[in-house]
């Protein structure tokens, strides 16, 4: 039953009826939000001012478990559409929990958001919902909400169980407050009596023992011993995880026994993956400013030595020179998979537009072509700037997005590929998702796989001239897409002051990694496409972190570098680079730079250590 209590998706989703019981101000009646009339501009709530104290308070007809909230819009984009808002929910209007922080696109398409309805290991029972608008797409206009739709479950068994758990936890918290007061005031008899009667501990037994030795007895040797036990039991781990992280960059200087400068040359649009079991990086292909490359390298991290596996993979039976491709590694079976490449328009013929799919067996040192044309086998067209992830346990590769290259897309610069899966043992391709409104295809994005709960996280990217910075989660087993963070902007970079950003601004070829254990996404973002035309602009190395547990963004570093004034202790801000993650040592690696199509700077390699 614990599973049923913690997953509202297991139950039928009902329309939750509500009434508007309170509001901050209005020029049109708040009750209009219960009616969906997109063609009638009077059916909406409009605030009298744009102060951040504006709100709408909704009361559900019955206590429910809230799952989603939907905002309808006018028939065309509107300056009063909410660019950012927050949603709070709870059993009482004076004690509510933030369940969503995000914004709407400025268009005429209704948007549905999944709220954070978790309360510890259970679900949050809701009777009141409070919506606080924070920003709109226009300037000097009032806040406006057209229609609000709430969905969730009213299943009486589910609601009763979670209400009972919620009330029990509140009662336990009140008892702990009393226990804390009794102990602080020295009411030992009352403390022991309440603890015995309720069978509730004030704190972890280790902390209780620590209080005894430190506060009551002053036995510092025992205090130290208990602190060591606390560290070993990871009692302080949640507190440590909540602390502000510090970034340390360390430059890697390759070691060459013969004293030669034996290493890959400068490049961009290459691929780099890591076998965490052998602590080996694999680097393949890219573009050096004049031509595509076909060299294949490995870098052994402990010895810090490069090895040239092949100077020309095509001559060794592998793929021809390429850039903007993707590569993934199966660390257990020691297999590499390579898909996609960029072709100049003048080089696109019926033969060259074939999408080959290659595998490299590291143990045998041999290339194998898995498909001469993935499109003919049910997979994607020839694509570039896509993303690829591998589930080594289930032996499945996922491919999403990328610019499609074919005769029919020759002049369609916004044509992007959908979501595909490839089952390695059977060699079968399957299209999971076509380009759609809820999962818009893109290129230059990031994608990460959490194999433990079968989810794909997709962040940002570009679609034609539109730069995206939404964060999506795709639930593989249920084929459901959820937008967990969005802040759409038509500007390329820093759409507002950094301190005002609620998530990373739209950047250019940002790179991301996922720490599955800590449930955190790390994003390295530094450059903007428009910076090529501005020699005096300051560029930044921004490292953003998204906490999947708290659903919140934070910035780890904000290192600004004036153009031409690069510091040796930091990697140069860049794009078209690669970022790999050592999940065993919790280290991110950044490698190989191409800053501009006309200018190459020195090759370097950095690690980011938390």
XYZ file of C-alpha atoms in Angstrom:
610
model
C 0.000 0.000 0.000
C 2.958 2.335 0.453
C 3.341 2.541 -3.275
C -0.303 3.407 -3.755
C -0.069 6.106 -1.138
C 2.871 7.776 -2.803
C 1.806 7.720 -6.455
C -1.366 9.569 -7.404
C -0.969 8.440 -11.034
C -2.137 4.965 -9.940
C -5.683 6.327 -9.572
C -8.223 7.870 -11.935
C -7.638 11.573 -12.439
C -10.769 13.607 -11.691
C -11.647 17.207 -12.427
C -11.436 18.941 -9.059
C -14.246 21.452 -8.609
C -13.468 24.635 -6.701
C -14.645 28.111 -5.843
C -12.604 31.303 -5.551
C -12.869 32.356 -1.881
C -10.319 35.161 -1.635
C -8.189 37.447 -3.803
C -5.847 40.395 -3.457
C -7.576 42.771 -5.897
C -9.550 42.626 -9.117
C -10.995 44.595 -12.009
C -12.725 41.505 -13.447
C -14.336 38.927 -11.173
C -12.044 36.068 -9.976
C -14.928 33.606 -10.364
C -14.397 33.935 -14.117
C -11.411 31.593 -13.835
C -13.789 28.636 -13.434
C -15.097 29.146 -16.993
C -13.074 28.321 -20.095
C -14.015 30.993 -22.654
C -10.837 31.778 -24.652
C -12.745 33.912 -27.179
C -14.203 36.229 -24.543
C -11.652 38.666 -23.092
C -13.948 39.439 -20.123
C -13.796 35.873 -18.768
C -10.605 36.232 -16.759
C -9.262 37.583 -13.477
C -7.317 40.854 -13.681
C -5.508 42.342 -10.712
C -5.610 46.051 -9.994
C -1.842 46.285 -9.442
C 1.336 44.363 -10.355
C 2.767 44.128 -6.841
C 4.033 40.713 -5.744
C 1.359 40.518 -3.063
C -1.327 39.628 -5.603
C -2.985 36.214 -5.273
C -6.014 34.032 -5.919
C -7.198 31.572 -3.247
C -9.210 28.571 -4.399
C -11.124 26.186 -2.142
C -11.825 22.693 -3.422
C -15.311 21.267 -3.018
C -13.744 18.320 -1.182
C -10.327 17.402 0.160
C -8.335 15.834 -2.670
C -4.863 14.919 -3.856
C -3.855 17.577 -6.406
C -1.970 16.240 -9.425
C -1.958 18.912 -12.151
C -2.969 22.500 -12.721
C -3.961 23.769 -16.172
C -3.968 27.367 -17.388
C -6.067 28.214 -20.430
C -5.277 31.310 -22.483
C -6.752 33.865 -24.849
C -7.072 32.969 -28.553
C -3.812 34.776 -29.294
C -0.663 35.758 -27.326
C -1.406 38.336 -24.653
C 0.816 40.797 -22.760
C -0.874 39.849 -19.473
C -0.014 36.132 -19.669
C 1.937 35.021 -16.607
C 5.661 34.768 -17.272
C 6.232 33.468 -13.762
C 3.987 32.337 -10.924
C 3.964 30.138 -7.821
C 1.357 27.679 -6.597
C 0.800 26.736 -2.957
C -1.499 24.023 -1.586
C -2.578 22.652 1.784
C -5.389 21.643 4.112
C -5.688 25.121 5.588
C -5.236 28.537 4.010
C -2.755 29.564 6.716
C -0.425 26.582 6.383
C 0.373 25.846 2.749
C 3.274 24.251 0.876
C 4.825 25.503 -2.360
C 4.032 22.887 -5.008
C 5.033 24.654 -8.235
C 7.258 27.502 -9.443
C 7.314 28.236 -13.155
C 5.761 30.221 -15.978
C 3.618 30.165 -19.100
C 4.625 30.529 -22.724
C 3.222 33.611 -24.379
C 0.969 31.872 -26.892
C -2.619 30.640 -27.147
C -1.990 27.004 -26.145
C -3.230 25.777 -22.766
C -0.498 24.457 -20.488
C -0.705 21.755 -17.827
C 1.830 21.441 -15.010
C 2.429 18.549 -12.638
C 2.663 19.838 -9.087
C 4.924 18.506 -6.357
C 2.296 16.628 -4.377
C 4.686 14.559 -2.287
C 4.617 14.866 1.492
C 7.563 12.800 2.772
C 6.758 9.235 1.619
C 3.051 10.025 1.124
C 0.881 12.491 -0.793
C -0.119 15.989 0.250
C -3.858 16.323 0.965
C -5.264 19.592 -0.361
C -8.323 21.715 0.303
C -6.907 25.144 -0.559
C -4.830 26.241 -3.563
C -3.167 29.653 -3.689
C -1.790 31.115 -6.948
C 0.662 34.002 -6.744
C 1.555 35.768 -10.046
C 5.079 37.209 -10.060
C 5.704 38.449 -13.598
C 3.949 38.916 -16.954
C 5.169 39.021 -20.550
C 4.253 42.661 -21.064
C 5.437 45.648 -19.082
C 3.272 47.927 -16.908
C 0.210 45.697 -17.262
C -1.845 43.972 -14.584
C -1.641 40.255 -13.836
C -4.180 38.167 -15.717
C -5.415 34.585 -15.387
C -7.957 33.243 -17.875
C -9.109 29.842 -16.706
C -7.732 27.435 -14.112
C -8.322 23.706 -14.252
C -7.383 21.380 -11.394
C -7.020 17.617 -11.691
C -6.236 14.951 -9.144
C -7.921 12.174 -7.241
C -10.854 12.293 -4.849
C -10.603 8.566 -4.085
C -11.847 8.434 -0.491
C -9.477 5.660 0.617
C -6.433 7.456 -0.783
C -7.456 10.830 0.625
C -8.296 9.428 4.087
C -4.977 7.574 4.365
C -2.950 10.634 3.431
C -4.979 13.011 5.616
C -4.462 10.634 8.542
C -0.731 10.469 7.868
C -0.490 14.248 7.488
C -2.326 14.901 10.757
C -0.275 12.248 12.565
C 2.962 13.877 11.391
C 1.729 17.290 12.551
C 0.837 15.800 15.937
C 4.273 14.158 16.169
C 5.930 17.489 15.388
C 3.920 19.191 18.146
C 4.965 16.491 20.619
C 8.626 16.915 19.648
C 8.336 20.659 20.256
C 7.053 19.888 23.760
C 9.837 17.359 24.347
C 12.410 19.906 23.252
C 10.966 22.520 25.602
C 10.892 20.106 28.581
C 14.508 19.078 28.016
C 15.759 22.649 27.596
C 14.004 23.736 30.802
C 15.240 20.732 32.777
C 11.803 19.160 33.250
C 13.289 15.674 33.114
C 10.309 13.866 34.638
C 7.864 15.478 32.246
C 10.244 14.761 29.361
C 10.523 11.048 30.189
C 6.788 10.700 30.908
C 5.754 12.238 27.545
C 8.358 10.227 25.669
C 7.236 6.985 27.314
C 3.538 7.673 26.779
C 3.805 8.685 23.087
C 6.748 6.399 22.148
C 8.134 9.319 20.122
C 11.852 10.138 20.140
C 12.868 13.760 20.072
C 15.745 13.008 17.740
C 18.020 10.294 16.449
C 19.423 8.157 19.303
C 22.960 9.210 18.331
C 22.046 12.873 18.788
C 20.331 12.101 22.067
C 23.508 10.420 23.302
C 25.534 13.362 22.012
C 23.351 15.755 24.024
C 23.891 13.683 27.120
C 27.702 13.683 26.890
C 28.090 17.268 25.670
C 25.414 19.236 27.527
C 24.859 17.243 30.688
C 28.238 15.605 31.386
C 30.802 17.618 29.430
C 32.555 14.402 28.384
C 34.341 15.635 25.240
C 36.109 12.355 24.457
C 32.757 10.583 24.206
C 31.456 13.491 22.157
C 34.232 12.972 19.596
C 33.602 9.244 19.467
C 29.888 9.819 18.871
C 30.596 12.381 16.188
C 32.696 9.794 14.368
C 29.780 7.349 14.602
C 27.445 10.016 13.241
C 29.707 10.631 10.262
C 30.021 6.910 9.533
C 26.244 6.470 9.675
C 25.830 9.464 7.270
C 23.569 11.150 9.802
C 24.769 14.572 8.673
C 24.550 13.807 4.955
C 21.217 15.630 4.354
C 22.606 18.736 6.057
C 25.857 18.548 4.088
C 23.938 18.138 0.818
C 22.004 21.324 1.554
C 25.145 23.401 2.010
C 26.347 25.738 -0.689
C 28.760 23.848 -2.925
C 32.194 25.090 -3.840
C 33.766 24.562 -7.237
C 37.400 23.669 -7.720
C 38.855 23.549 -11.215
C 42.055 21.562 -11.775
C 43.906 21.572 -15.059
C 45.115 18.198 -16.302
C 48.586 18.189 -17.846
C 49.125 14.995 -19.869
C 52.321 13.063 -19.099
C 54.484 11.924 -22.012
C 57.378 9.599 -21.227
C 59.468 10.688 -24.204
C 58.882 14.383 -23.559
C 56.927 14.917 -26.780
C 53.658 16.849 -26.919
C 51.623 13.781 -27.871
C 47.947 14.683 -27.602
C 44.875 15.393 -29.749
C 44.764 18.705 -31.571
C 42.234 21.494 -30.973
C 38.708 20.734 -32.118
C 34.995 21.188 -31.526
C 31.914 19.138 -32.325
C 33.731 16.000 -31.162
C 32.587 13.287 -28.766
C 34.069 12.176 -25.462
C 32.857 9.386 -23.153
C 34.323 7.727 -20.082
C 34.614 4.147 -18.900
C 34.384 4.715 -15.134
C 35.455 1.128 -14.444
C 38.853 1.578 -16.104
C 39.085 5.376 -15.629
C 39.597 5.830 -19.354
C 38.324 8.622 -21.594
C 37.592 7.998 -25.282
C 37.717 10.898 -27.752
C 36.582 10.620 -31.340
C 36.279 12.942 -34.326
C 35.338 16.607 -34.419
C 36.190 19.617 -36.564
C 39.494 21.513 -36.433
C 38.310 24.657 -38.222
C 39.100 23.358 -41.712
C 38.007 19.732 -41.930
C 36.241 16.919 -40.104
C 38.488 14.552 -38.153
C 38.605 10.746 -37.963
C 41.205 10.264 -35.209
C 40.322 8.104 -32.207
C 42.059 8.544 -28.829
C 41.979 7.238 -25.277
C 43.178 8.986 -22.125
C 44.031 6.999 -18.996
C 43.210 9.249 -16.040
C 45.475 7.645 -13.349
C 48.595 7.767 -15.566
C 47.421 10.936 -17.408
C 48.602 9.561 -20.732
C 47.044 9.756 -24.190
C 46.988 6.803 -26.586
C 46.220 7.124 -30.286
C 43.942 4.172 -31.065
C 43.494 5.109 -34.723
C 44.586 8.043 -36.866
C 41.885 7.220 -39.423
C 38.924 5.124 -38.277
C 37.608 4.762 -41.846
C 40.844 3.078 -42.901
C 40.405 0.675 -39.954
C 36.893 -0.367 -40.993
C 35.081 2.255 -38.928
C 33.159 5.464 -39.610
C 34.554 8.185 -41.875
C 35.577 11.604 -40.524
C 32.736 13.440 -38.809
C 31.615 16.124 -36.394
C 28.426 16.911 -34.460
C 27.891 13.162 -33.988
C 27.107 11.352 -30.725
C 28.808 8.490 -28.922
C 27.818 6.390 -25.878
C 29.664 3.651 -24.003
C 28.641 0.385 -22.393
C 31.199 0.229 -19.587
C 30.352 -3.364 -18.618
C 30.685 -4.878 -22.082
C 33.281 -2.335 -23.264
C 31.381 -1.268 -26.361
C 31.164 2.163 -28.021
C 28.281 3.261 -30.270
C 28.511 6.135 -32.780
C 25.590 7.734 -34.610
C 25.084 10.817 -36.778
C 27.242 13.514 -38.392
C 26.998 16.908 -40.034
C 27.181 17.215 -43.820
C 27.717 20.435 -45.730
C 24.846 21.203 -48.075
C 27.072 20.803 -51.120
C 28.048 17.283 -49.983
C 24.514 15.982 -49.512
C 23.661 13.318 -52.038
C 21.456 10.249 -51.902
C 24.461 8.137 -50.953
C 26.033 10.482 -48.394
C 22.695 11.041 -46.627
C 22.639 7.424 -45.475
C 22.685 7.270 -41.668
C 25.298 4.682 -40.693
C 25.374 3.279 -37.152
C 28.687 1.920 -35.813
C 29.864 -0.057 -32.803
C 33.448 -0.313 -31.564
C 34.500 -3.351 -29.507
C 37.187 -2.056 -27.129
C 38.392 -5.524 -26.113
C 38.840 -6.694 -29.702
C 39.810 -3.307 -31.110
C 37.361 -3.772 -33.952
C 34.664 -1.656 -35.630
C 31.293 -3.178 -36.631
C 28.658 -1.443 -38.752
C 25.263 -2.133 -37.154
C 23.232 -0.390 -39.843
C 24.028 1.077 -43.242
C 20.971 3.352 -42.950
C 19.068 3.663 -39.675
C 16.103 5.347 -41.407
C 15.568 2.264 -43.606
C 15.698 0.115 -40.447
C 13.010 2.135 -38.649
C 15.338 4.568 -36.915
C 16.123 8.264 -37.369
C 17.274 10.023 -40.526
C 20.856 11.235 -40.750
C 20.997 13.741 -37.877
C 23.475 15.961 -36.068
C 23.549 17.865 -32.764
C 21.201 15.230 -31.303
C 21.536 13.443 -27.950
C 22.044 9.788 -27.137
C 21.897 7.833 -23.841
C 22.408 4.139 -23.079
C 20.742 1.903 -20.512
C 23.391 -0.760 -20.034
C 21.178 -2.963 -17.852
C 18.301 -3.157 -20.334
C 20.608 -2.868 -23.365
C 18.666 0.008 -24.914
C 19.963 3.197 -26.559
C 17.766 6.317 -26.638
C 18.182 8.993 -29.330
C 16.331 12.303 -29.237
C 16.281 15.394 -31.417
C 18.963 16.630 -33.740
C 18.660 18.344 -37.099
C 17.341 15.993 -39.764
C 19.290 15.878 -43.029
C 17.545 14.499 -46.091
C 16.400 15.582 -49.520
C 12.942 16.538 -48.211
C 14.491 18.608 -45.393
C 17.105 20.307 -47.565
C 15.569 23.753 -47.106
C 13.784 23.131 -43.794
C 16.289 24.407 -41.238
C 13.954 23.723 -38.295
C 13.263 20.046 -39.097
C 14.216 18.007 -36.034
C 14.110 14.301 -35.280
C 11.884 12.678 -32.640
C 12.618 10.173 -29.860
C 13.842 6.685 -30.815
C 15.005 3.600 -28.949
C 17.403 0.923 -30.188
C 17.436 -2.554 -28.634
C 21.050 -3.715 -28.904
C 20.571 -7.532 -28.712
C 17.898 -7.613 -31.457
C 19.047 -4.583 -33.463
C 15.478 -3.226 -33.499
C 14.655 0.496 -33.767
C 11.413 1.938 -32.390
C 10.048 5.450 -32.635
C 8.746 6.392 -29.187
C 7.734 9.984 -29.905
C 7.334 12.171 -32.965
C 7.793 15.918 -32.791
C 4.857 17.249 -30.754
C 3.631 20.156 -28.660
C 4.298 18.424 -25.326
C 7.763 17.161 -26.341
C 9.148 19.554 -28.923
C 12.101 18.214 -30.896
C 15.261 20.310 -30.854
C 19.014 20.282 -31.421
C 21.975 21.394 -29.305
C 20.182 20.244 -26.158
C 21.208 18.006 -23.253
C 19.698 14.643 -22.340
C 20.348 12.425 -19.310
C 19.045 8.982 -18.361
C 18.160 7.818 -14.866
C 18.016 4.051 -15.301
C 16.821 3.525 -11.715
C 13.391 5.025 -12.328
C 13.384 4.880 -16.146
C 13.272 8.587 -16.876
C 14.903 10.805 -19.502
C 15.677 14.424 -18.610
C 15.873 16.852 -21.548
C 17.128 20.385 -21.122
C 17.182 23.446 -23.404
C 18.320 23.364 -27.023
C 17.424 25.239 -30.180
C 14.554 24.960 -32.638
C 15.129 27.030 -35.746
C 15.865 30.518 -34.433
C 14.094 29.842 -31.144
C 16.265 29.118 -28.115
C 14.645 26.916 -25.451
C 15.509 26.512 -21.794
C 12.782 24.210 -20.528
C 13.508 21.077 -18.501
C 11.400 18.053 -19.461
C 11.145 14.606 -17.969
C 10.017 11.677 -20.118
C 8.724 8.630 -18.239
C 9.776 5.750 -20.453
C 7.481 3.064 -19.050
C 4.296 5.174 -19.213
C 5.138 7.349 -22.261
C 4.303 10.499 -20.267
C 6.023 13.883 -20.668
C 6.190 16.399 -17.831
C 7.543 19.943 -17.942
C 9.243 20.348 -14.574
C 10.832 23.737 -15.197
C 10.426 26.381 -17.868
C 11.292 30.006 -18.438
C 10.946 30.571 -22.160
C 12.835 33.487 -23.632
C 13.290 34.711 -27.192
C 16.650 36.199 -26.209
C 19.719 34.048 -26.566
C 21.505 34.751 -23.324
C 20.849 36.466 -19.992
C 17.266 37.557 -20.708
C 17.305 39.323 -17.356
C 19.853 40.028 -14.595
C 21.377 36.799 -13.333
C 20.098 37.382 -9.813
C 16.548 37.545 -11.159
C 16.782 34.294 -13.136
C 14.888 31.369 -11.678
C 16.690 28.912 -13.947
C 19.543 28.978 -16.486
C 19.054 31.521 -19.271
C 18.966 30.395 -22.880
C 22.539 29.597 -23.864
C 24.420 27.878 -26.647
C 25.373 24.179 -26.639
C 25.239 23.919 -22.855
C 26.366 20.585 -21.411
C 24.783 18.662 -18.539
C 25.407 15.598 -16.366
C 23.221 13.730 -13.879
C 24.230 12.509 -10.423
C 21.740 9.674 -9.947
C 22.659 9.126 -6.287
C 22.160 12.757 -5.257
C 19.339 13.328 -7.773
C 20.990 16.478 -9.111
C 21.590 17.779 -12.630
C 24.745 19.860 -13.232
C 24.771 22.221 -16.212
C 27.822 24.026 -17.605
C 26.785 27.073 -19.613
C 29.151 29.756 -20.832
C 28.721 31.114 -24.334
C 26.207 32.763 -26.601
C 26.067 32.599 -30.369
C 25.765 36.406 -30.616
C 29.059 36.875 -28.795
C 30.914 36.181 -32.032
C 29.890 39.629 -33.265
C 30.885 41.480 -30.103
C 34.564 41.634 -29.153
C 33.968 43.534 -25.915
C 31.378 41.300 -24.296
C 32.084 39.557 -20.991
C 31.599 35.801 -21.077
C 30.826 33.555 -18.127
C 31.400 30.058 -16.841
C 28.045 29.366 -15.203
C 27.434 26.099 -13.381
C 23.779 25.582 -12.547
C 22.388 22.782 -10.387
C 18.850 21.432 -10.505
C 17.767 19.438 -7.457
C 15.257 16.826 -8.602
C 14.129 16.253 -5.011
C 13.315 19.856 -4.121
C 12.696 20.891 -7.759
C 14.828 23.993 -7.342
C 17.652 25.716 -9.254
C 20.855 27.160 -7.809
C 24.063 28.646 -9.244
C 27.380 27.118 -8.164
C 29.696 29.597 -9.823
C 29.402 32.908 -11.603
C 32.902 33.504 -12.946
C 32.894 36.444 -15.377
C 35.773 36.804 -17.827
C 36.351 39.912 -19.943
C 37.034 39.154 -23.581
C 40.691 38.218 -24.033
C 41.419 38.179 -20.266
C 41.449 34.482 -19.554
C 42.620 33.210 -16.169
C 44.834 30.103 -15.944
C 42.943 28.713 -12.930
C 39.690 28.540 -14.902
C 38.838 26.874 -18.205
C 38.082 29.319 -20.991
C 34.320 29.792 -21.600
C 33.398 27.794 -24.674
C 30.848 26.029 -26.816
C 30.927 22.878 -28.984
C 32.854 21.166 -26.176
C 32.166 17.953 -24.266
C 31.459 17.212 -20.602
C 31.825 13.763 -19.012
C 31.065 12.586 -15.489
C 32.942 10.103 -13.319
C 30.085 8.759 -11.202
C 32.500 6.893 -8.946
C 34.629 9.914 -8.003
C 31.926 12.557 -8.571
C 34.139 14.506 -10.991
C 33.080 16.322 -14.137
C 35.558 16.654 -16.980
C 35.592 19.323 -19.677
C 37.693 18.793 -22.735
C 38.757 20.267 -26.056
C 37.783 23.741 -27.096
C 36.533 25.411 -30.243
C 35.392 28.923 -29.377
C 34.694 30.366 -32.819
C 34.465 29.112 -36.378
C 37.442 31.279 -37.306
C 39.635 31.177 -34.202
C 41.072 28.192 -32.413
C 42.657 28.505 -28.995
C 44.991 26.127 -27.232
C 43.760 22.681 -26.354
C 43.224 22.125 -22.655
C 41.533 19.737 -20.283
C 39.939 20.546 -16.930
C 38.151 18.697 -14.199
C 35.490 20.139 -11.956
C 35.637 18.678 -8.476
C 32.902 19.223 -5.938
